[in-house]
Every structure is written in structure tokens, then in C-alpha cells.
PDB file of N, CA and C in Angstrom:
ATOM      1  N   UNK A   1      18.080  86.063  49.253  1.00 46.00           N
ATOM      2  CA  UNK A   1      17.555  85.655  50.748  1.00 46.00           C
ATOM      3  C   UNK A   1      19.121  87.061  51.571  1.00 46.00           C
ATOM      4  N   UNK A   2      18.583  88.092  50.624  1.00 64.00           N
ATOM      5  CA  UNK A   2      19.505  88.355  50.666  1.00 64.00           C
ATOM      6  C   UNK A   2      19.880  89.547  52.178  1.00 64.00           C
ATOM      7  N   UNK A   3      18.493  89.281  52.506  1.00 91.00           N
ATOM      8  CA  UNK A   3      17.979  90.431  54.139  1.00 91.00           C
ATOM      9  C   UNK A   3      18.225  89.262  55.294  1.00 91.00           C
ATOM     10  N   UNK A   4      18.531  87.727  54.467  1.00 95.00           N
ATOM     11  CA  UNK A   4      18.970  86.945  55.806  1.00 95.00           C
ATOM     12  C   UNK A   4      20.456  87.243  56.482  1.00 95.00           C
ATOM     13  N   UNK A   5      21.308  87.404  55.941  1.00 97.00           N
ATOM     14  CA  UNK A   5      22.818  87.470  56.739  1.00 97.00           C
ATOM     15  C   UNK A   5      22.507  89.003  58.051  1.00 97.00           C
ATOM     16  N   UNK A   6      21.536  89.342  57.980  1.00 96.00           N
ATOM     17  CA  UNK A   6      22.057  90.577  58.061  1.00 96.00           C
ATOM     18  C   UNK A   6      20.302  90.325  59.596  1.00 96.00           C
ATOM     19  N   UNK A   7      19.462  89.778  59.526  1.00 96.00           N
ATOM     20  CA  UNK A   7      18.813  89.724  60.013  1.00 96.00           C
ATOM     21  C   UNK A   7      18.893  88.606  61.588  1.00 96.00           C
ATOM     22  N   UNK A   8      19.369  87.199  60.463  1.00 98.00           N
ATOM     23  CA  UNK A   8      19.719  86.112  61.872  1.00 98.00           C
ATOM     24  C   UNK A   8      21.064  86.804  62.818  1.00 98.00           C
ATOM     25  N   UNK A   9      22.130  88.556  61.794  1.00 98.00           N
ATOM     26  CA  UNK A   9      23.224  88.661  63.001  1.00 98.00           C
ATOM     27  C   UNK A   9      22.257  89.069  64.421  1.00 98.00           C
ATOM     28  N   UNK A  10      21.427  89.929  63.264  1.00 97.00           N
ATOM     29  CA  UNK A  10      20.758  90.589  64.795  1.00 97.00           C
ATOM     30  C   UNK A  10      19.594  89.592  65.520  1.00 97.00           C
ATOM     31  N   UNK A  11      19.232  89.221  64.992  1.00 98.00           N
ATOM     32  CA  UNK A  11      18.482  87.892  66.235  1.00 98.00           C
ATOM     33  C   UNK A  11      19.237  87.960  67.186  1.00 98.00           C
ATOM     34  N   UNK A  12      20.878  86.978  66.561  1.00 98.00           N
ATOM     35  CA  UNK A  12      21.438  86.396  67.619  1.00 98.00           C
ATOM     36  C   UNK A  12      22.196  86.734  68.697  1.00 98.00           C
ATOM     37  N   UNK A  13      22.642  89.176  67.878  1.00 98.00           N
ATOM     38  CA  UNK A  13      22.586  89.529  68.826  1.00 98.00           C
ATOM     39  C   UNK A  13      21.199  89.722  69.763  1.00 98.00           C
ATOM     40  N   UNK A  14      20.137  89.838  69.428  1.00 98.00           N
ATOM     41  CA  UNK A  14      18.804  90.466  70.348  1.00 98.00           C
ATOM     42  C   UNK A  14      18.894  89.334  71.387  1.00 98.00           C
ATOM     43  N   UNK A  15      19.718  87.885  71.464  1.00 98.00           N
ATOM     44  CA  UNK A  15      19.651  87.089  72.351  1.00 98.00           C
ATOM     45  C   UNK A  15      20.790  86.862  72.879  1.00 98.00           C
ATOM     46  N   UNK A  16      21.372  88.141  73.403  1.00 98.00           N
ATOM     47  CA  UNK A  16      22.873  87.544  73.275  1.00 98.00           C
ATOM     48  C   UNK A  16      23.545  86.892  73.272  1.00 98.00           C
ATOM     49  N   UNK A  17      23.712  85.929  71.809  1.00 98.00           N
ATOM     50  CA  UNK A  17      24.642  84.737  72.079  1.00 98.00           C
ATOM     51  C   UNK A  17      25.556  85.803  70.904  1.00 98.00           C
ATOM     52  N   UNK A  18      26.707  84.153  71.623  1.00 98.00           N
ATOM     53  CA  UNK A  18      28.356  84.357  70.568  1.00 98.00           C
ATOM     54  C   UNK A  18      28.163  83.591  69.052  1.00 98.00           C
ATOM     55  N   UNK A  19      28.657  83.916  67.868  1.00 98.00           N
ATOM     56  CA  UNK A  19      28.416  82.351  66.414  1.00 98.00           C
ATOM     57  C   UNK A  19      28.392  81.600  67.126  1.00 98.00           C
ATOM     58  N   UNK A  20      29.726  80.910  68.164  1.00 98.00           N
ATOM     59  CA  UNK A  20      29.775  79.604  68.574  1.00 98.00           C
ATOM     60  C   UNK A  20      28.479  79.132  69.023  1.00 98.00           C
ATOM     61  N   UNK A  21      28.000  80.130  70.483  1.00 98.00           N
ATOM     62  CA  UNK A  21      27.120  79.321  71.037  1.00 98.00           C
ATOM     63  C   UNK A  21      25.991  79.619  70.461  1.00 98.00           C
ATOM     64  N   UNK A  22      25.030  80.119  68.831  1.00 98.00           N
ATOM     65  CA  UNK A  22      24.231  80.061  68.650  1.00 98.00           C
ATOM     66  C   UNK A  22      24.545  78.506  67.166  1.00 98.00           C
ATOM     67  N   UNK A  23      26.526  78.735  67.115  1.00 98.00           N
ATOM     68  CA  UNK A  23      26.265  76.840  66.397  1.00 98.00           C
ATOM     69  C   UNK A  23      26.497  75.961  67.066  1.00 98.00           C
ATOM     70  N   UNK A  24      26.208  75.896  68.688  1.00 98.00           N
ATOM     71  CA  UNK A  24      26.457  74.880  69.294  1.00 98.00           C
ATOM     72  C   UNK A  24      24.156  73.859  69.738  1.00 98.00           C
ATOM     73  N   UNK A  25      24.095  75.639  70.052  1.00 98.00           N
ATOM     74  CA  UNK A  25      22.167  75.082  69.287  1.00 98.00           C
ATOM     75  C   UNK A  25      21.899  74.737  68.187  1.00 98.00           C
ATOM     76  N   UNK A  26      22.505  74.560  67.335  1.00 98.00           N
ATOM     77  CA  UNK A  26      22.200  74.481  66.304  1.00 98.00           C
ATOM     78  C   UNK A  26      22.706  73.494  65.534  1.00 98.00           C
ATOM     79  N   UNK A  27      23.539  72.800  66.470  1.00 97.00           N
ATOM     80  CA  UNK A  27      24.493  71.358  66.168  1.00 97.00           C
ATOM     81  C   UNK A  27      25.524  71.787  64.186  1.00 97.00           C
ATOM     82  N   UNK A  28      25.652  73.311  64.603  1.00 98.00           N
ATOM     83  CA  UNK A  28      26.567  73.280  63.270  1.00 98.00           C
ATOM     84  C   UNK A  28      28.022  74.021  63.797  1.00 98.00           C
ATOM     85  N   UNK A  29      29.108  74.262  62.870  1.00 97.00           N
ATOM     86  CA  UNK A  29      30.308  74.769  62.720  1.00 97.00           C
ATOM     87  C   UNK A  29      30.149  76.225  63.103  1.00 97.00           C
ATOM     88  N   UNK A  30      31.156  76.997  63.999  1.00 98.00           N
ATOM     89  CA  UNK A  30      30.895  78.511  64.184  1.00 98.00           C
ATOM     90  C   UNK A  30      31.027  78.926  62.962  1.00 98.00           C
ATOM     91  N   UNK A  31      31.776  79.036  62.475  1.00 98.00           N
ATOM     92  CA  UNK A  31      32.512  79.190  60.938  1.00 98.00           C
ATOM     93  C   UNK A  31      31.172  79.021  59.999  1.00 98.00           C
ATOM     94  N   UNK A  32      30.096  78.051  60.046  1.00 98.00           N
ATOM     95  CA  UNK A  32      29.127  78.261  58.958  1.00 98.00           C
ATOM     96  C   UNK A  32      28.339  78.955  59.848  1.00 98.00           C
ATOM     97  N   UNK A  33      27.884  79.783  61.406  1.00 98.00           N
ATOM     98  CA  UNK A  33      26.920  80.881  61.624  1.00 98.00           C
ATOM     99  C   UNK A  33      28.262  81.696  60.620  1.00 98.00           C
ATOM    100  N   UNK A  34      28.907  82.359  60.504  1.00 98.00           N
ATOM    101  CA  UNK A  34      29.925  83.116  60.308  1.00 98.00           C
ATOM    102  C   UNK A  34      29.943  83.247  59.058  1.00 98.00           C
ATOM    103  N   UNK A  35      30.179  82.563  58.222  1.00 98.00           N
ATOM    104  CA  UNK A  35      29.633  82.339  56.079  1.00 98.00           C
ATOM    105  C   UNK A  35      27.814  82.997  56.004  1.00 98.00           C
ATOM    106  N   UNK A  36      26.907  82.398  56.794  1.00 97.00           N
ATOM    107  CA  UNK A  36      25.545  83.168  56.440  1.00 97.00           C
ATOM    108  C   UNK A  36      25.563  84.460  57.039  1.00 97.00           C
ATOM    109  N   UNK A  37      26.282  85.197  58.232  1.00 97.00           N
ATOM    110  CA  UNK A  37      25.983  86.156  58.116  1.00 97.00           C
ATOM    111  C   UNK A  37      26.423  87.571  57.748  1.00 97.00           C
ATOM    112  N   UNK A  38      28.004  86.842  57.154  1.00 96.00           N
ATOM    113  CA  UNK A  38      28.299  87.984  55.680  1.00 96.00           C
ATOM    114  C   UNK A  38      28.087  87.158  54.216  1.00 96.00           C
ATOM    115  N   UNK A  39      27.026  85.897  54.402  1.00 94.00           N
ATOM    116  CA  UNK A  39      27.192  85.987  52.870  1.00 94.00           C
ATOM    117  C   UNK A  39      26.942  85.405  51.941  1.00 94.00           C
ATOM    118  N   UNK A  40      28.447  84.241  52.663  1.00 96.00           N
ATOM    119  CA  UNK A  40      28.815  83.919  51.598  1.00 96.00           C
ATOM    120  C   UNK A  40      28.369  82.398  51.282  1.00 96.00           C
ATOM    121  N   UNK A  41      27.393  81.991  52.666  1.00 96.00           N
ATOM    122  CA  UNK A  41      27.322  80.655  52.115  1.00 96.00           C
ATOM    123  C   UNK A  41      25.382  81.013  52.880  1.00 96.00           C
ATOM    124  N   UNK A  42      24.696  79.996  52.256  1.00 95.00           N
ATOM    125  CA  UNK A  42      23.057  80.237  53.133  1.00 95.00           C
ATOM    126  C   UNK A  42      22.550  79.214  53.509  1.00 95.00           C
ATOM    127  N   UNK A  43      21.864  78.338  54.275  1.00 97.00           N
ATOM    128  CA  UNK A  43      21.097  77.871  54.592  1.00 97.00           C
ATOM    129  C   UNK A  43      20.799  76.589  53.796  1.00 97.00           C
ATOM    130  N   UNK A  44      19.900  75.527  54.210  1.00 96.00           N
ATOM    131  CA  UNK A  44      19.575  74.527  53.177  1.00 96.00           C
ATOM    132  C   UNK A  44      18.046  75.226  54.409  1.00 96.00           C
ATOM    133  N   UNK A  45      17.058  74.559  53.024  1.00 96.00           N
ATOM    134  CA  UNK A  45      15.620  74.737  53.670  1.00 96.00           C
ATOM    135  C   UNK A  45      15.298  74.019  55.222  1.00 96.00           C
ATOM    136  N   UNK A  46      15.979  72.818  55.241  1.00 97.00           N
ATOM    137  CA  UNK A  46      15.768  72.644  56.882  1.00 97.00           C
ATOM    138  C   UNK A  46      16.063  73.265  57.662  1.00 97.00           C
ATOM    139  N   UNK A  47      17.059  73.298  57.668  1.00 98.00           N
ATOM    140  CA  UNK A  47      17.827  74.512  58.542  1.00 98.00           C
ATOM    141  C   UNK A  47      17.939  75.940  58.449  1.00 98.00           C
ATOM    142  N   UNK A  48      16.934  76.501  57.598  1.00 97.00           N
ATOM    143  CA  UNK A  48      16.864  77.782  57.867  1.00 97.00           C
ATOM    144  C   UNK A  48      14.589  77.737  58.538  1.00 97.00           C
ATOM    145  N   UNK A  49      14.047  76.519  58.896  1.00 98.00           N
ATOM    146  CA  UNK A  49      12.894  76.026  59.265  1.00 98.00           C
ATOM    147  C   UNK A  49      13.387  76.396  60.543  1.00 98.00           C
ATOM    148  N   UNK A  50      14.994  75.289  60.857  1.00 98.00           N
ATOM    149  CA  UNK A  50      14.658  74.958  62.495  1.00 98.00           C
ATOM    150  C   UNK A  50      15.478  76.319  62.904  1.00 98.00           C
ATOM    151  N   UNK A  51      15.873  77.538  62.105  1.00 98.00           N
ATOM    152  CA  UNK A  51      16.520  78.599  63.052  1.00 98.00           C
ATOM    153  C   UNK A  51      15.444  79.715  63.160  1.00 98.00           C
ATOM    154  N   UNK A  52      13.860  79.235  62.262  1.00 98.00           N
ATOM    155  CA  UNK A  52      13.242  80.183  62.410  1.00 98.00           C
ATOM    156  C   UNK A  52      12.612  79.423  63.702  1.00 98.00           C
ATOM    157  N   UNK A  53      12.701  78.812  63.939  1.00 98.00           N
ATOM    158  CA  UNK A  53      12.071  77.739  65.153  1.00 98.00           C
ATOM    159  C   UNK A  53      12.047  78.456  66.425  1.00 98.00           C
ATOM    160  N   UNK A  54      13.846  78.531  66.171  1.00 98.00           N
ATOM    161  CA  UNK A  54      14.688  78.494  67.368  1.00 98.00           C
ATOM    162  C   UNK A  54      14.516  80.445  67.586  1.00 98.00           C
ATOM    163  N   UNK A  55      14.152  80.965  66.316  1.00 98.00           N
ATOM    164  CA  UNK A  55      14.224  82.879  67.262  1.00 98.00           C
ATOM    165  C   UNK A  55      12.248  82.649  66.574  1.00 98.00           C
ATOM    166  N   UNK A  56      11.217  81.915  67.198  1.00 98.00           N
ATOM    167  CA  UNK A  56       9.837  81.902  66.832  1.00 98.00           C
ATOM    168  C   UNK A  56      10.143  82.722  66.356  1.00 98.00           C
ATOM    169  N   UNK A  57      10.166  82.937  64.251  1.00 97.00           N
ATOM    170  CA  UNK A  57       9.884  84.103  63.712  1.00 97.00           C
ATOM    171  C   UNK A  57      10.095  83.036  62.202  1.00 97.00           C
ATOM    172  N   UNK A  58       8.766  83.564  61.304  1.00 96.00           N
ATOM    173  CA  UNK A  58       9.028  82.954  60.521  1.00 96.00           C
ATOM    174  C   UNK A  58      10.056  82.330  59.018  1.00 96.00           C
ATOM    175  N   UNK A  59       9.536  81.875  58.440  1.00 95.00           N
ATOM    176  CA  UNK A  59      10.780  81.603  57.714  1.00 95.00           C
ATOM    177  C   UNK A  59      10.873  82.951  56.806  1.00 95.00           C
ATOM    178  N   UNK A  60       9.809  83.591  56.002  1.00 94.00           N
ATOM    179  CA  UNK A  60       9.507  84.679  55.463  1.00 94.00           C
ATOM    180  C   UNK A  60      10.035  86.301  56.113  1.00 94.00           C
ATOM    181  N   UNK A  61       9.678  86.129  57.787  1.00 95.00           N
ATOM    182  CA  UNK A  61      11.073  87.097  58.225  1.00 95.00           C
ATOM    183  C   UNK A  61      11.878  86.985  58.261  1.00 95.00           C
ATOM    184  N   UNK A  62      12.774  85.463  57.937  1.00 95.00           N
ATOM    185  CA  UNK A  62      14.242  85.452  57.956  1.00 95.00           C
ATOM    186  C   UNK A  62      14.503  86.615  56.830  1.00 95.00           C
ATOM    187  N   UNK A  63      13.535  85.612  55.625  1.00 91.00           N
ATOM    188  CA  UNK A  63      14.268  85.868  54.327  1.00 91.00           C
ATOM    189  C   UNK A  63      14.148  87.474  54.158  1.00 91.00           C
ATOM    190  N   UNK A  64      13.515  88.805  54.944  1.00 90.00           N
ATOM    191  CA  UNK A  64      12.779  89.475  54.659  1.00 90.00           C
ATOM    192  C   UNK A  64      12.218  89.311  53.631  1.00 90.00           C
ATOM    193  N   UNK A  65      10.790  89.025  53.785  1.00 89.00           N
ATOM    194  CA  UNK A  65       9.857  88.473  52.640  1.00 89.00           C
ATOM    195  C   UNK A  65       8.659  89.638  52.905  1.00 89.00           C
ATOM    196  N   UNK A  66       8.636  89.515  54.749  1.00 77.00           N
ATOM    197  CA  UNK A  66       7.828  90.612  56.059  1.00 77.00           C
ATOM    198  C   UNK A  66       8.398  91.224  56.325  1.00 77.00           C
ATOM    199  N   UNK A  67       7.904  91.642  56.959  1.00 67.00           N
ATOM    200  CA  UNK A  67       8.291  92.709  58.462  1.00 67.00           C
ATOM    201  C   UNK A  67       8.512  92.094  60.137  1.00 67.00           C
TER     202      UNK A  67
END
């Protein structure tokens, strides 16, 4: 998941969302979003699908497999 942290941050900023706002929408803690964006932690498969659906992208895009 090397590209995931940067991709998530870019998608969040494109929507003009704070980490707290995105956390509320995904029903997670703001620290969780922060840890994903810094690469400290990674979302599980179920959450990865939820993130992809929210941003209307594929999981492959989130993971950097496709552009």
C-alpha cells in the first residue's frame, strides 16, 4: 500500500475535507485517518472498499495499481 497514504490525502483535500470531517463520514476516529495518511496504519479490506466507494474510485486506484 505504498501509494495509499498520499492518494487518500489528495482525495480528501480535493473534496476540501478535514481529517475530522472524513473520519465522521467513514465513522472512524480522526487519529485513524491521520495514521492512514502518514502510513503508520492501513485500513482493512472492508474499510478500503468503503473509502473507494465514498471517493468514487477503485480500490486499485487507492492502492496505486492503476492511474
